[in-house]
Structures are given as structure tokens and as C-alpha cells.
Amino acid sequence: MSIAWQFYISSILVYLGVDVMACWGLNLQFGVTGIMNFAYIVFQAAGAYTAAILTLGPSSRSLFQHYIGGANLPFPIPIIAAGAVGALLSLVVGTFTLRRLRVDYQAMVMLIVSLIAINVATNQVDLVNGSAGLSLVPKPLSQVLNLDLVNYQWFYVALTAVVCVIVFLFVHQVTRSPLGRTLRAIRDNEHSAAALGKNVTRFRLLAFVLGGAIAGVSGAILVEFIGTWAPGSWTYAETFVLFTAIIVGGTGNNLGVAVGALLVPVVFLEATRFLPPIGYPGLIDALQWVAVGLLALLFLWRWPRGVIPERRRRFRKPAPG
Amino acid sequence: MSVLVASIGFGLISTSILAIAAVGFTLQFGVTNVFNLAYGSVMTGAAYAAYVANQFGVDIWVSMVLGGLFGAALSLLINRGLYTPFARHGLGLAGIIQVTLALGLILENGLQAIFGPSYHSYQMSQGPSFHFGSMVFTAVQVGIMGIALASMIGVHALLAHTKLGKAMRATAADAPLARSCGIRTEFVTDIAWLLSGLLCGIAGVILVMDLQSFTSTTGSNFLVPVLAAAVLGGIGQPYGAMLGALIIGMVSEVAAAVTLPQYKEVIAFVILLVVLLFRPRGILAEVASLKEVVA
């Protein structure tokens, strides 16, 4: 394989891992618990900024970018911190929005939250360097390992895979445990769950925080790989791609969601890279978004349960008497 | 002081545009329970329809009416062709929200594919300026405020004094009951979409007349303030939407004058979030239980 192809394929694999992780986190919130988190990308961004700031070193040493705090922490700490910040931000936002609000109000409030977040990140330049974003984020362990560029790429693929496995074991454990059963009960019938003594708001908040932590980790893995992060790259449309991936893959099914993450953000969006350029620059991008929207509509109409539907759970009838 | 007064002038214009859009959004939501996130893209569509008419030499005010009619037709078509079939297919409330979001994305990017990513402007003059103390309005802005006032009075007259308005309120309160009382809820739903689309289209065109240039994302960027105004007053409540528009429009412009201008929307949204903490259903809403989609 030529070096260029190795670069391309290894990069795609990292993107795939990030998307799969992000979809699992969103699936925990939306697919399993039924929270319409249209601000999901904000929590991914929060994780990415955290990881970037904790690897870039103190802000005062940088001439061209300004950010709050700054440290030079060794490899796994920035990623763990990103997860923690994602969870913490989710806790704050969730406390505000998950209380007593209807599903559609929640969806709308999430849209507003994402707009506020983009506004603040863009305009408060000393926070995370405004609309220019952060760049030149050092790659983890690159100095310790001393690999050439191509081998480092493959190392990062392996790293992403390991994190993916950890995240999978986590979401798998959550969804198959009694906790997962409670979350699904809340999704399917909030009032019945409440009648059985489940504190609906608390469980929603828990799922929201766990999903936010995963979002933060996925953002950290992405930013440590590509090295830059700017607010222009996280609009509600990006979240919609993840929603589409979950719908296509199979809402509520971790395996299906992973397949969806392969099909929509990776295969569907990467395939157009090989199209010959037509029209003005940006025409293909616009048509691509049209196609993603049509894909979501097609699946919602024809296969609303996705490629790999959520397993229908059966329970034995209690013995009579 | 004069800055503050001038900002109240800006606030009046923002309020006018927001009020038309928010009342349109909330009327349709109240009757049908569809949380239509494609609303902003329909606004953009109407703005482009008016742009095409304007390019053929049609006067801008006539183009605005055409834009409104386009918005009405498009909204009716969207509901008949997409939302109603999906609702009858058994898609729940959360699924319908995703359908509307997908449609918004399709419309926005479809318009970009047709008209290109660049900014467009209407051929129009802003007319002479009028001074009220330290507030300055162009003739166009006075026209915008007049249209907003006329629309609000029209909506009030419709809802309060006509049989159709009564039927709409009945459908909004309880659709199955309204149906069993002999109200043709399908007809009422169609009217609600037409009226909402008309207001949406007019709001889209006057938004662009005020901004003076627009692109395919203009409407969807305006959607969040519209949602904020509609929800602040209590969604499904036309008078609440008017009040919400007044608060969001005024607060954002006055806040821009007294604090940093780039945070004008943020401040308005933070107010909304705080209000929702204490009154989760908005200021005016008394009963707003979660209902199913009315198709």
C-alpha cells in the first residue's frame, strides 16, 4: 500500500472510531433514554477543548493563540479530563433542561444551548481563541514513541480502537443492566416508570451525564489526532449526522449504532470525496446535506427501527398464584 | 441616554419581525402539535421566492405578498405531503421533530445548491428617514412595523371574532373532542398551516428587507430567536408569542446597547432559560400537556 493510501485509510479508521464512540454516547441519551439532545456536539466540543488546553501547555507561552488555563499533562490525563468535563457540563445543562420540560421543549432548549455555546466560544476570544480555534495540539506520546509519521498513524488507530472497546464495554454493561432496563422504561412510558417508583428526572440526568462523558472522550480523541478545533465545525447539522447514523443503524442497539456510524458519517460522507468536482465549490457539500436529510427521511419512513433493530425483550410471565 | 433610546427603536423593529414569525410558528403548533424545525428554512424559501419576483422587476412590497403566498403554499404542501403521512404511519412526536429537522436541512441546502453560497439583495430603496427623538427609522422600517401591527390585529380578530378562529382554538384545546363536536379538524389544520406559512413567508421577506442581504442560512439562523419568543410566552399561545417577541426583541437590542453587542442574543436566551426554570411551560401557558400530532 502506498504511503498516501496508508495515511488516508488510517485517518478514516480514526474518524470511524470517533464517530462510533460519539454515536454510542448519543444512543445512550436518545436511543435508550429518549432525550433529544440536539446540543450533543457541544459536549464533544467541550471535551476537545479540554484535551487541547491540557496538552498545549500554558497559554502565556503561546504567541498566536489565547486560551484559559493551559497545562502540559502526560497522555491519558487530558482524555480522562475531557470525559470529566463532558460529564460536568452535561450535569449543569441537564439540571436546567431535563426538569419537568416536555420532549419538544427539551429539543428546543438544546438547540438554544448549542447556539449560546457557539456564541460564547466565538466571541470570548480569551477563552478558547475565538473563531480561529485552537491549533497545533501536540499528538500524544509522539515524542516518547519516536515513530515515523505513517507508523504513528497506525499507532493512533490502535489507541482509538482500545478506547472504543472500553467505551463499548461500558455502554454494553449499562444497556444490559437493570439500569438500562429502567432507562428504556422511561423512554417507552415515562408515567409507568414513575408509577413504579423510578425517579424519572434523576435517571434521565444520569443517562445524560454518561452520554456527555462519552461525547467528551470522543472529542478528545479527535482533537489529539487532527490537532485543531474551531467553533465553525460544530453546528446542529453535525449533531444531525449522528442522529441519522443512529436511526439508520438501529435506535437503541449498540451494535446497530456502530454500523450506522460506519454507513452514514464514514461511507456516505467519504464516498463523495471521490466524485469529480462539479459546479461551484460548495455545491457538492450542499447536495451531500440534502442527501443526508433524505436518507434520514427514507429510514424513518421505511425502516424506522434501523438496519439492526433493537432486540425485542421478552420476559417470562410470573407464575400464577 | 440617546443610545438607549436608539436601541429601543432597533428593538421595535426586531420585535416586529419576531412577532410575525413567532405568532405563525405558535399558531400552527397550537393546532397541530408539530414542532416544525423546518420553519426557518421555509422563511428563507419565501425570501428567495420574493427575490426571484423582485429580479423580474416586481415591486418589493408586491414581492413580499408573493413571498407570503409562497410560504403558505409550501407549508401546506409540507404538511400534506410529509408530516401528515409520517404521523399516520405511526411516527411519534420525537420522530416528527426529526422529520422536520431533516426537511429543514434539505430545504436550506437545496436552496444553496440552486442559488449558490453568496449573499443576495433585493432591488429596493430604504426610502426617506423619519426621526422620533433619537430613534431613526427608514420608510421600509416604518412599513415593517405597520405590517407587524396589522398582522397582530388580524390574528386577534380571526381568533376572537370569527367562527373559524373559534374552531381553531377548539382544535388546539382538544382535537378529538372538537372532531366529535362536528368541527372539520382536517380543514382547520389546513387553514392553520396556510396561515402559519403566510406569516412565516412575510416574516422571511421583511427580515431580509431589514437585513438588506441574505443567504441560504439566514432563515434557520433566525429560527432560534423565533422559538425562544414562542416558548417564552407559552407555546401554542398566540398572545404569549407576541409578548415573547416583545421581550426577546427588546432585551436583545437594549442589551446590545448597554453591554457587548455580540452577546445580544445570548442575553435574551439566558432570560428564556431562567424563565423556563420557574415556569417550564412559558409565561402565559396554563395547560400544556403533551399531546399527539394532529394530522
Coordinates of C-alpha atoms in Angstrom, one line a residue:
Chain A
M1 CA 0.0 0.0 0.0
S2 CA 1.4 3.4 -0.9
I3 CA 2.1 5.8 1.9
A4 CA -0.7 8.2 0.8
W5 CA -3.3 5.3 0.9
Q6 CA -2.0 4.3 4.3
F7 CA -2.5 7.8 5.6
Y8 CA -5.9 8.0 4.1
I9 CA -7.1 4.7 5.4
S10 CA -5.7 5.1 8.9
S11 CA -7.3 8.6 9.2
I12 CA -10.6 7.2 8.1
L13 CA -10.3 4.5 10.7
V14 CA -9.7 7.1 13.5
Y15 CA -12.7 9.1 12.3
L16 CA -14.8 6.0 12.3
G17 CA -13.7 5.2 15.9
V18 CA -14.6 8.7 17.0
D19 CA -18.0 8.6 15.3
V20 CA -18.8 5.2 16.7
M21 CA -17.9 6.4 20.2
A22 CA -19.9 9.6 19.8
C23 CA -22.9 7.6 18.4
W24 CA -22.8 5.3 21.4
G25 CA -22.9 8.2 23.8
L26 CA -25.8 9.8 21.9
N27 CA -27.6 6.5 21.7
L28 CA -27.4 6.2 25.5
Q29 CA -29.2 9.5 25.7
F30 CA -31.5 9.4 22.7
G31 CA -31.8 5.8 21.7
V32 CA -32.1 4.2 25.2
T33 CA -33.5 7.0 27.3
G34 CA -35.3 9.1 24.7
I35 CA -33.6 12.5 25.3
M36 CA -33.5 14.6 22.1
N37 CA -30.1 16.1 22.7
F38 CA -29.6 18.5 19.7
A39 CA -26.7 20.0 21.5
Y40 CA -24.7 16.8 21.6
I41 CA -21.8 18.3 19.5
V42 CA -21.3 20.9 22.3
F43 CA -20.3 18.3 24.8
Q44 CA -18.0 16.7 22.2
A45 CA -16.5 20.2 21.7
A46 CA -16.1 20.8 25.4
G47 CA -14.1 17.6 25.6
A48 CA -12.0 18.5 22.7
Y49 CA -11.2 22.0 24.0
T50 CA -10.3 20.5 27.4
A51 CA -7.9 17.9 26.0
A52 CA -6.4 20.5 23.7
I53 CA -5.8 23.0 26.5
L54 CA -4.3 20.3 28.8
T55 CA -1.8 19.3 26.2
L56 CA -0.9 22.7 24.6
G57 CA 0.9 24.0 27.7
P58 CA 0.4 27.3 29.5
S59 CA -1.3 30.0 27.4
S60 CA 1.4 32.6 28.1
R61 CA 4.0 30.6 26.2
S62 CA 1.9 30.8 23.0
L63 CA 2.2 33.8 20.8
F64 CA -0.7 33.4 18.4
Q65 CA -3.4 31.8 20.4
H66 CA -5.0 32.6 23.7
Y67 CA -7.0 30.3 26.0
I68 CA -7.9 29.9 29.6
G69 CA -5.6 27.9 31.9
G70 CA -3.4 25.6 30.0
A71 CA -1.2 22.7 31.1
N72 CA 1.2 20.2 29.7
L73 CA -0.1 16.9 31.1
P74 CA 1.0 13.5 30.0
F75 CA -1.0 11.3 27.7
P76 CA -4.0 9.7 29.3
I77 CA -4.9 12.6 31.6
P78 CA -6.2 15.1 29.0
I79 CA -8.5 12.4 27.6
I80 CA -9.8 11.4 31.0
A81 CA -10.2 15.1 31.9
A82 CA -12.2 15.6 28.7
G83 CA -14.6 12.9 29.8
A84 CA -15.0 14.5 33.2
V85 CA -15.6 18.0 31.7
G86 CA -18.2 16.5 29.3
A87 CA -19.9 14.9 32.2
L88 CA -19.8 18.0 34.3
L89 CA -21.2 20.2 31.6
S90 CA -23.9 17.7 31.0
L91 CA -24.8 17.8 34.7
V92 CA -25.1 21.5 34.6
V93 CA -27.1 21.7 31.3
G94 CA -29.2 18.6 32.3
T95 CA -30.1 20.1 35.6
F96 CA -31.5 23.1 33.8
T97 CA -33.2 21.3 30.9
L98 CA -34.4 17.8 32.0
R99 CA -36.5 19.1 34.8
R100 CA -40.2 18.9 34.1
L101 CA -39.8 20.0 30.5
R102 CA -41.6 18.3 27.6
V103 CA -39.8 16.4 25.0
D104 CA -40.2 19.1 22.3
Y105 CA -39.3 21.8 24.8
Q106 CA -36.2 19.9 25.6
A107 CA -35.2 19.6 22.0
M108 CA -35.7 23.4 21.5
V109 CA -33.8 24.3 24.7
M110 CA -30.9 22.1 23.5
L111 CA -30.8 24.0 20.2
I112 CA -30.6 27.2 22.2
V113 CA -27.9 25.8 24.4
S114 CA -25.8 24.9 21.4
L115 CA -26.3 28.4 20.0
I116 CA -25.3 30.0 23.2
A117 CA -22.2 27.8 23.5
I118 CA -21.1 28.6 19.9
N119 CA -21.7 32.3 20.6
V120 CA -19.6 32.3 23.7
A121 CA -16.8 30.3 22.3
T122 CA -16.6 32.5 19.2
N123 CA -16.9 35.9 21.0
Q124 CA -15.0 35.3 24.2
V125 CA -11.6 35.1 22.4
D126 CA -9.5 34.7 25.6
L127 CA -11.5 31.5 26.4
V128 CA -10.6 29.2 23.6
N129 CA -9.2 31.6 21.0
G130 CA -12.5 32.6 19.4
S131 CA -13.5 31.7 15.9
A132 CA -9.9 30.8 14.9
G133 CA -10.0 28.0 17.3
L134 CA -7.1 26.1 18.8
S135 CA -4.4 24.5 16.7
L136 CA -1.0 22.8 16.8
V137 CA -2.2 20.5 19.6
P138 CA 0.7 18.0 20.1
K139 CA 0.0 14.4 19.4
P140 CA 0.0 12.1 22.5
L141 CA 3.2 10.1 23.1
S142 CA 4.7 11.2 19.7
Q143 CA 8.0 12.2 21.4
V144 CA 8.1 9.1 23.6
L145 CA 7.4 6.6 20.8
N146 CA 9.6 8.1 18.2
L147 CA 7.7 6.6 15.3
D148 CA 7.7 7.8 11.7
L149 CA 4.5 9.5 10.5
V150 CA 2.9 6.5 8.9
N151 CA 3.6 4.2 11.9
Y152 CA 2.3 6.8 14.3
Q153 CA -0.9 6.9 12.3
W154 CA -1.4 3.2 12.8
F155 CA -0.5 3.6 16.5
Y156 CA -3.2 6.1 16.8
V157 CA -5.7 3.7 15.1
A158 CA -4.8 1.1 17.7
L159 CA -5.2 3.7 20.5
T160 CA -8.6 4.7 19.2
A161 CA -9.6 1.1 18.9
V162 CA -8.7 0.4 22.6
V163 CA -10.7 3.4 23.7
C164 CA -13.6 2.2 21.5
V165 CA -13.5 -1.2 23.2
I166 CA -13.6 0.4 26.7
V167 CA -16.5 2.6 25.7
F168 CA -18.3 -0.3 24.2
L169 CA -17.9 -2.5 27.3
F170 CA -19.2 0.5 29.3
V171 CA -22.3 1.2 27.2
H172 CA -23.0 -2.6 26.8
Q173 CA -22.9 -3.0 30.5
V174 CA -25.2 -0.1 31.1
T175 CA -27.8 -1.1 28.5
R176 CA -28.0 -4.7 29.6
S177 CA -28.1 -4.0 33.3
P178 CA -31.2 -3.2 35.4
L179 CA -30.2 0.5 34.9
G180 CA -30.6 0.1 31.1
R181 CA -34.0 -1.6 31.6
T182 CA -35.1 1.4 33.7
L183 CA -33.9 3.9 31.1
R184 CA -35.8 2.0 28.4
A185 CA -38.9 2.0 30.6
I186 CA -38.6 5.8 30.9
R187 CA -38.2 6.1 27.2
D188 CA -41.2 4.0 26.4
N189 CA -43.6 5.2 29.1
E190 CA -42.4 7.8 31.5
H191 CA -45.5 7.7 33.6
S192 CA -45.5 3.9 34.1
A193 CA -41.8 4.2 35.2
A194 CA -42.7 6.9 37.6
A195 CA -45.6 4.9 38.9
L196 CA -43.1 2.0 39.7
G197 CA -41.2 4.4 41.9
K198 CA -38.4 5.3 39.5
N199 CA -37.2 8.9 39.8
V200 CA -37.5 9.8 36.1
T201 CA -35.6 13.0 36.2
R202 CA -32.7 11.5 38.1
F203 CA -32.4 8.6 35.7
R204 CA -32.6 10.9 32.7
L205 CA -29.9 13.1 34.2
L206 CA -27.7 10.0 34.8
A207 CA -28.0 8.9 31.2
F208 CA -27.4 12.4 30.0
V209 CA -24.2 12.7 32.1
L210 CA -22.9 9.3 31.0
G211 CA -23.5 10.2 27.3
G212 CA -21.9 13.6 27.9
A213 CA -18.8 11.9 29.3
I214 CA -18.5 9.7 26.2
A215 CA -19.0 12.7 24.0
G216 CA -16.1 14.5 25.8
V217 CA -13.8 11.5 25.3
S218 CA -14.7 11.2 21.6
G219 CA -13.9 14.9 21.1
A220 CA -10.6 14.5 22.9
I221 CA -9.6 11.5 20.7
L222 CA -10.5 13.5 17.6
V223 CA -8.7 16.7 18.6
E224 CA -5.5 14.9 19.7
F225 CA -5.4 13.4 16.2
I226 CA -6.3 16.3 13.9
G227 CA -4.6 18.9 16.2
T228 CA -7.1 21.7 15.6
W229 CA -10.6 22.6 16.8
A230 CA -12.7 25.6 15.9
P231 CA -16.4 26.6 16.6
G232 CA -17.2 26.7 12.9
S233 CA -17.1 22.9 12.9
W234 CA -19.8 22.1 15.4
T235 CA -23.2 23.3 14.2
Y236 CA -26.5 21.5 14.8
A237 CA -26.1 19.8 11.4
E238 CA -23.1 17.8 12.8
T239 CA -25.3 16.5 15.5
F240 CA -28.0 15.7 12.9
V241 CA -25.5 13.4 11.2
L242 CA -25.0 11.4 14.4
F243 CA -28.8 11.2 14.8
T244 CA -29.1 10.0 11.3
A245 CA -26.4 7.4 11.9
I246 CA -28.4 6.1 15.0
I247 CA -31.7 6.0 13.1
V248 CA -30.1 4.2 10.1
G249 CA -28.1 1.8 12.3
G250 CA -30.9 0.9 14.8
T251 CA -32.1 3.2 17.6
G252 CA -31.2 1.7 21.0
N253 CA -29.0 -1.1 19.7
N254 CA -25.3 -0.6 20.3
L255 CA -24.2 -2.9 17.5
G256 CA -26.6 -1.3 15.1
V257 CA -25.5 2.2 16.0
A258 CA -21.9 1.2 15.3
V259 CA -22.9 0.0 11.9
G260 CA -24.9 3.3 11.4
A261 CA -21.7 5.2 12.3
L262 CA -19.9 3.3 9.6
L263 CA -22.6 3.8 7.0
V264 CA -23.5 7.5 7.4
P265 CA -20.6 9.7 8.5
V266 CA -17.9 7.5 7.0
V267 CA -19.1 5.6 3.9
F268 CA -21.9 8.0 2.9
L269 CA -19.9 11.3 3.5
E270 CA -16.5 10.0 2.5
A271 CA -17.7 8.5 -0.8
T272 CA -18.4 12.0 -2.2
R273 CA -14.7 12.8 -1.8
F274 CA -14.1 10.7 -4.9
L275 CA -16.6 12.4 -7.1
P276 CA -15.2 14.7 -9.8
P277 CA -15.7 18.4 -8.8
I278 CA -18.9 19.8 -10.3
G279 CA -20.4 23.3 -10.2
Y280 CA -19.1 25.9 -7.8
P281 CA -17.1 25.0 -4.7
G282 CA -19.6 24.0 -2.0
L283 CA -22.2 22.6 -4.4
I284 CA -21.3 19.0 -3.5
D285 CA -21.3 19.8 0.2
A286 CA -24.8 21.3 -0.1
L287 CA -26.1 18.3 -2.1
Q288 CA -24.5 16.0 0.5
W289 CA -26.5 17.6 3.3
V290 CA -29.6 17.2 1.1
A291 CA -28.7 13.5 0.7
V292 CA -28.2 13.0 4.5
G293 CA -31.6 14.6 5.1
L294 CA -33.3 12.3 2.5
L295 CA -31.5 9.3 4.0
A296 CA -32.9 10.1 7.4
L297 CA -36.4 10.6 6.0
L298 CA -36.1 7.3 4.0
F299 CA -35.2 5.3 7.1
L300 CA -37.8 7.0 9.3
W301 CA -40.4 6.0 6.7
R302 CA -39.3 2.6 5.5
W303 CA -37.1 1.1 8.3
P304 CA -37.7 3.2 11.4
R305 CA -36.1 0.6 13.6
G306 CA -32.9 0.7 11.5
V307 CA -30.6 -1.9 9.9
I308 CA -30.1 -3.9 13.1
P309 CA -33.2 -3.3 15.2
E310 CA -33.2 -3.2 19.0
R311 CA -33.7 -6.7 20.4
R312 CA -37.3 -7.2 21.4
R313 CA -37.0 -8.2 25.0
R314 CA -39.2 -10.9 26.3
F315 CA -39.9 -11.6 29.9
R316 CA -41.4 -14.7 31.4
K317 CA -44.9 -14.3 32.8
P318 CA -44.8 -14.6 36.5
A319 CA -46.1 -17.9 37.8
P320 CA -49.8 -17.8 38.7
G321 CA -50.8 -17.6 42.3
Chain B
M1 CA -29.2 58.0 27.1
S2 CA -29.7 58.7 23.4
V3 CA -28.0 55.3 22.7
L4 CA -30.6 53.6 24.9
V5 CA -33.5 55.4 23.1
A6 CA -32.0 54.5 19.7
S7 CA -31.7 50.9 20.8
I8 CA -35.4 50.8 21.8
G9 CA -36.0 51.9 18.2
F10 CA -34.0 48.9 17.0
G11 CA -35.8 46.7 19.5
L12 CA -39.2 47.8 18.0
I13 CA -38.1 46.5 14.5
S14 CA -36.7 43.3 15.9
T15 CA -39.9 42.8 17.8
S16 CA -42.0 43.4 14.7
I17 CA -40.2 40.7 12.7
L18 CA -40.0 38.3 15.6
A19 CA -43.7 38.8 16.4
I20 CA -44.9 37.8 12.9
A21 CA -42.7 34.8 12.8
A22 CA -43.4 33.6 16.4
V23 CA -47.1 34.0 16.0
G24 CA -47.0 32.0 12.8
F25 CA -45.0 29.3 14.5
T26 CA -47.1 29.1 17.6
L27 CA -50.5 29.1 15.7
Q28 CA -49.5 26.1 13.8
F29 CA -48.0 24.3 16.8
G30 CA -51.1 25.0 18.9
V31 CA -53.4 23.4 16.4
T32 CA -51.3 20.5 15.1
N33 CA -48.6 19.8 17.8
V34 CA -45.9 19.6 15.1
F35 CA -42.7 21.2 16.4
N36 CA -41.7 22.5 12.9
L37 CA -38.0 23.0 12.9
A38 CA -38.1 23.5 9.1
Y39 CA -39.8 26.8 9.8
G40 CA -36.6 28.8 9.4
S41 CA -35.9 27.2 6.1
V42 CA -39.4 28.0 4.8
M43 CA -38.7 31.6 5.7
T44 CA -35.6 31.5 3.6
G45 CA -37.5 29.9 0.8
A46 CA -40.1 32.7 0.8
A47 CA -37.2 35.2 0.9
Y48 CA -35.8 33.6 -2.3
A49 CA -39.3 33.5 -3.9
A50 CA -39.6 37.2 -3.3
Y51 CA -36.1 37.7 -4.6
V52 CA -36.9 35.9 -7.9
A53 CA -40.1 38.1 -8.3
N54 CA -38.1 41.2 -7.4
Q55 CA -35.4 40.3 -10.1
F56 CA -38.2 40.3 -12.7
G57 CA -39.0 43.9 -11.8
V58 CA -41.8 43.3 -9.4
D59 CA -42.1 46.0 -6.6
I60 CA -40.7 44.8 -3.3
W61 CA -43.9 45.1 -1.4
V62 CA -45.8 43.1 -4.0
S63 CA -42.9 40.6 -3.9
M64 CA -43.4 40.4 -0.1
V65 CA -47.0 39.4 -0.7
L66 CA -45.9 36.8 -3.2
G67 CA -43.3 35.5 -0.7
G68 CA -46.0 35.2 1.9
L69 CA -48.2 33.2 -0.5
F70 CA -45.3 31.0 -1.4
G71 CA -44.7 30.3 2.3
A72 CA -48.4 29.5 2.7
A73 CA -48.4 27.1 -0.2
L74 CA -45.1 25.5 0.8
S75 CA -46.2 24.9 4.4
L76 CA -49.5 23.3 3.3
L77 CA -47.6 21.1 0.9
I78 CA -45.1 20.1 3.5
N79 CA -47.8 19.1 5.9
R80 CA -49.9 17.3 3.4
G81 CA -47.0 15.6 1.6
L82 CA -44.7 14.8 4.5
Y83 CA -45.8 15.4 8.1
T84 CA -49.3 14.0 7.9
P85 CA -48.2 10.8 6.1
F86 CA -45.4 10.3 8.7
A87 CA -47.8 10.9 11.6
R88 CA -50.4 8.4 10.1
H89 CA -47.5 6.0 9.5
G90 CA -47.2 5.9 13.3
L91 CA -44.2 8.1 13.9
G92 CA -44.4 9.6 17.4
L93 CA -43.7 13.2 18.5
A94 CA -39.9 12.7 18.8
G95 CA -39.8 11.1 15.3
I96 CA -41.8 14.0 13.8
I97 CA -39.3 16.5 15.2
Q98 CA -36.5 14.6 13.4
V99 CA -38.5 14.7 10.2
T100 CA -38.9 18.5 10.5
L101 CA -35.2 18.9 11.2
A102 CA -34.3 16.7 8.2
L103 CA -36.6 18.7 6.0
G104 CA -35.1 22.0 7.2
L105 CA -31.6 20.7 6.3
I106 CA -32.9 19.6 2.9
L107 CA -34.6 22.9 2.1
E108 CA -31.7 25.0 3.3
N109 CA -29.1 23.1 1.4
G110 CA -31.3 22.7 -1.6
L111 CA -31.7 26.5 -1.8
Q112 CA -27.9 26.8 -1.5
A113 CA -27.5 24.3 -4.4
I114 CA -29.8 26.4 -6.5
F115 CA -28.8 29.9 -5.6
G116 CA -25.2 29.4 -4.6
P117 CA -23.5 30.3 -1.4
S118 CA -23.2 34.0 -2.0
Y119 CA -25.3 36.8 -0.5
H120 CA -28.3 38.3 -2.4
S121 CA -30.1 41.6 -2.0
Y122 CA -33.4 43.0 -3.1
Q123 CA -33.7 45.9 -5.5
M124 CA -35.3 48.4 -3.3
S125 CA -34.7 51.7 -1.7
Q126 CA -34.9 52.2 2.1
G127 CA -36.9 55.4 1.5
P128 CA -36.7 58.7 3.5
S129 CA -35.7 58.6 7.2
F130 CA -38.0 59.6 10.0
H131 CA -36.8 60.9 13.3
F132 CA -38.6 60.3 16.6
G133 CA -36.3 61.9 19.2
S134 CA -33.1 59.9 18.9
M135 CA -34.8 57.0 17.2
V136 CA -34.4 56.9 13.4
F137 CA -36.5 54.7 11.1
T138 CA -36.3 54.3 7.4
A139 CA -39.6 54.2 5.4
V140 CA -39.1 50.5 5.0
Q141 CA -38.8 50.0 8.7
V142 CA -41.9 52.0 9.4
G143 CA -43.6 49.8 6.8
I144 CA -42.3 46.7 8.6
M145 CA -43.8 47.9 11.9
G146 CA -47.1 48.7 10.3
I147 CA -47.3 45.2 8.7
A148 CA -46.5 43.6 12.1
L149 CA -49.2 45.6 13.8
A150 CA -51.7 44.8 11.1
S151 CA -50.8 41.1 11.3
M152 CA -51.3 41.0 15.0
I153 CA -54.6 42.8 14.8
G154 CA -55.7 40.4 12.0
V155 CA -54.7 37.3 14.0
H156 CA -56.5 38.7 17.1
A157 CA -59.7 39.4 15.0
L158 CA -59.6 36.0 13.4
L159 CA -59.2 34.1 16.7
A160 CA -61.5 36.2 18.8
H161 CA -64.3 37.2 16.5
T162 CA -64.7 34.5 13.7
K163 CA -66.2 31.1 13.7
L164 CA -63.0 29.8 12.0
G165 CA -60.9 31.2 14.9
K166 CA -63.2 29.5 17.4
A167 CA -62.8 26.2 15.5
M168 CA -59.0 26.7 15.6
R169 CA -59.0 27.3 19.3
A170 CA -61.2 24.3 19.9
T171 CA -58.9 22.1 17.8
A172 CA -55.9 23.4 19.7
A173 CA -57.5 22.7 23.0
D174 CA -58.7 19.1 22.3
A175 CA -58.7 17.8 18.7
P176 CA -60.7 14.6 19.2
L177 CA -63.4 16.5 21.2
A178 CA -63.5 19.2 18.5
R179 CA -63.9 16.5 15.9
S180 CA -66.8 14.8 17.7
C181 CA -68.5 18.2 18.0
G182 CA -68.6 18.4 14.2
I183 CA -65.6 20.7 13.6
R184 CA -63.8 19.6 10.5
T185 CA -60.4 19.4 12.1
E186 CA -58.7 18.5 8.8
F187 CA -59.9 21.7 7.3
V188 CA -58.9 23.6 10.4
T189 CA -55.4 22.0 10.2
D190 CA -55.0 23.0 6.6
I191 CA -56.0 26.6 7.5
A192 CA -53.6 26.6 10.4
W193 CA -50.7 25.6 8.1
L194 CA -51.7 28.1 5.4
L195 CA -51.9 31.0 7.9
S196 CA -48.7 29.9 9.6
G197 CA -47.0 29.7 6.3
L198 CA -48.3 33.1 5.2
L199 CA -46.9 34.7 8.4
C200 CA -43.7 32.7 8.0
G201 CA -43.2 33.9 4.4
I202 CA -43.9 37.5 5.2
A203 CA -41.5 37.4 8.2
G204 CA -38.9 35.9 5.9
V205 CA -39.1 38.6 3.3
I206 CA -39.3 41.5 5.8
L207 CA -36.4 40.0 7.7
V208 CA -34.3 40.3 4.6
M209 CA -35.7 43.7 3.8
D210 CA -34.4 44.8 7.2
L211 CA -31.0 42.9 6.9
Q212 CA -30.6 44.0 3.3
S213 CA -28.8 40.9 2.3
F214 CA -29.3 37.2 2.8
T215 CA -28.1 33.7 2.0
S216 CA -29.5 30.2 2.4
T217 CA -28.8 30.0 6.2
T218 CA -30.5 33.4 7.0
G219 CA -33.8 31.9 8.0
S220 CA -32.5 29.0 10.0
N221 CA -30.2 31.3 11.9
F222 CA -33.3 33.4 12.8
L223 CA -35.2 30.3 13.9
V224 CA -33.8 30.1 17.4
P225 CA -34.9 33.6 18.4
V226 CA -38.3 32.8 17.0
L227 CA -38.5 29.6 19.0
A228 CA -37.4 31.5 22.1
A229 CA -40.1 34.1 21.6
A230 CA -42.8 31.4 21.1
V231 CA -41.7 29.3 24.0
L232 CA -41.2 32.3 26.4
G233 CA -44.8 33.3 26.0
G234 CA -46.0 29.7 26.3
I235 CA -46.0 27.7 23.1
G236 CA -49.3 27.4 21.2
Q237 CA -50.5 30.8 22.7
P238 CA -50.6 33.5 20.0
Y239 CA -50.8 36.3 22.6
G240 CA -47.9 34.7 24.5
A241 CA -45.8 34.7 21.3
M242 CA -46.5 38.4 20.9
L243 CA -45.3 39.1 24.4
G244 CA -42.3 36.7 24.0
A245 CA -41.4 38.6 20.8
L246 CA -41.6 41.9 22.6
I247 CA -39.4 40.6 25.5
I248 CA -36.8 38.9 23.3
G249 CA -36.7 41.7 20.7
M250 CA -36.4 44.5 23.2
V251 CA -34.0 42.7 25.6
S252 CA -31.6 41.7 22.8
E253 CA -31.3 45.2 21.3
V254 CA -31.2 47.1 24.6
A255 CA -28.6 44.6 26.0
A256 CA -26.6 45.2 22.8
A257 CA -26.5 48.9 23.7
V258 CA -25.6 48.6 27.3
T259 CA -23.3 45.6 27.2
L260 CA -21.3 43.9 24.4
P261 CA -23.2 43.8 21.1
Q262 CA -22.0 40.3 20.2
Y263 CA -23.9 38.9 23.2
K264 CA -27.2 40.4 22.4
E265 CA -28.9 37.1 21.6
V266 CA -27.1 35.2 24.4
I267 CA -28.6 37.5 27.0
A268 CA -32.1 37.1 25.6
F269 CA -31.7 33.3 25.6
V270 CA -30.4 33.2 29.1
I271 CA -33.5 35.1 30.2
L272 CA -35.6 32.4 28.4
L273 CA -33.7 29.6 30.2
V274 CA -34.3 31.3 33.6
V275 CA -38.0 31.8 32.8
L276 CA -38.3 28.1 31.9
L277 CA -36.7 27.1 35.2
F278 CA -39.6 28.8 37.1
R279 CA -42.4 28.4 34.6
P280 CA -41.5 25.4 32.5
R281 CA -44.4 26.0 30.2
G282 CA -43.9 29.6 29.5
I283 CA -45.4 32.8 30.8
L284 CA -49.0 32.5 29.6
A285 CA -49.5 28.8 29.2
E286 CA -52.0 27.4 31.7
V287 CA -52.4 23.9 30.4
A288 CA -49.9 22.4 28.0
S289 CA -49.9 18.7 28.4
L290 CA -48.0 16.6 25.9
K291 CA -50.4 15.8 23.1
E292 CA -50.1 13.6 20.0
V293 CA -49.7 15.0 16.5
V294 CA -52.9 16.1 14.9
A295 CA -52.9 15.0 11.2

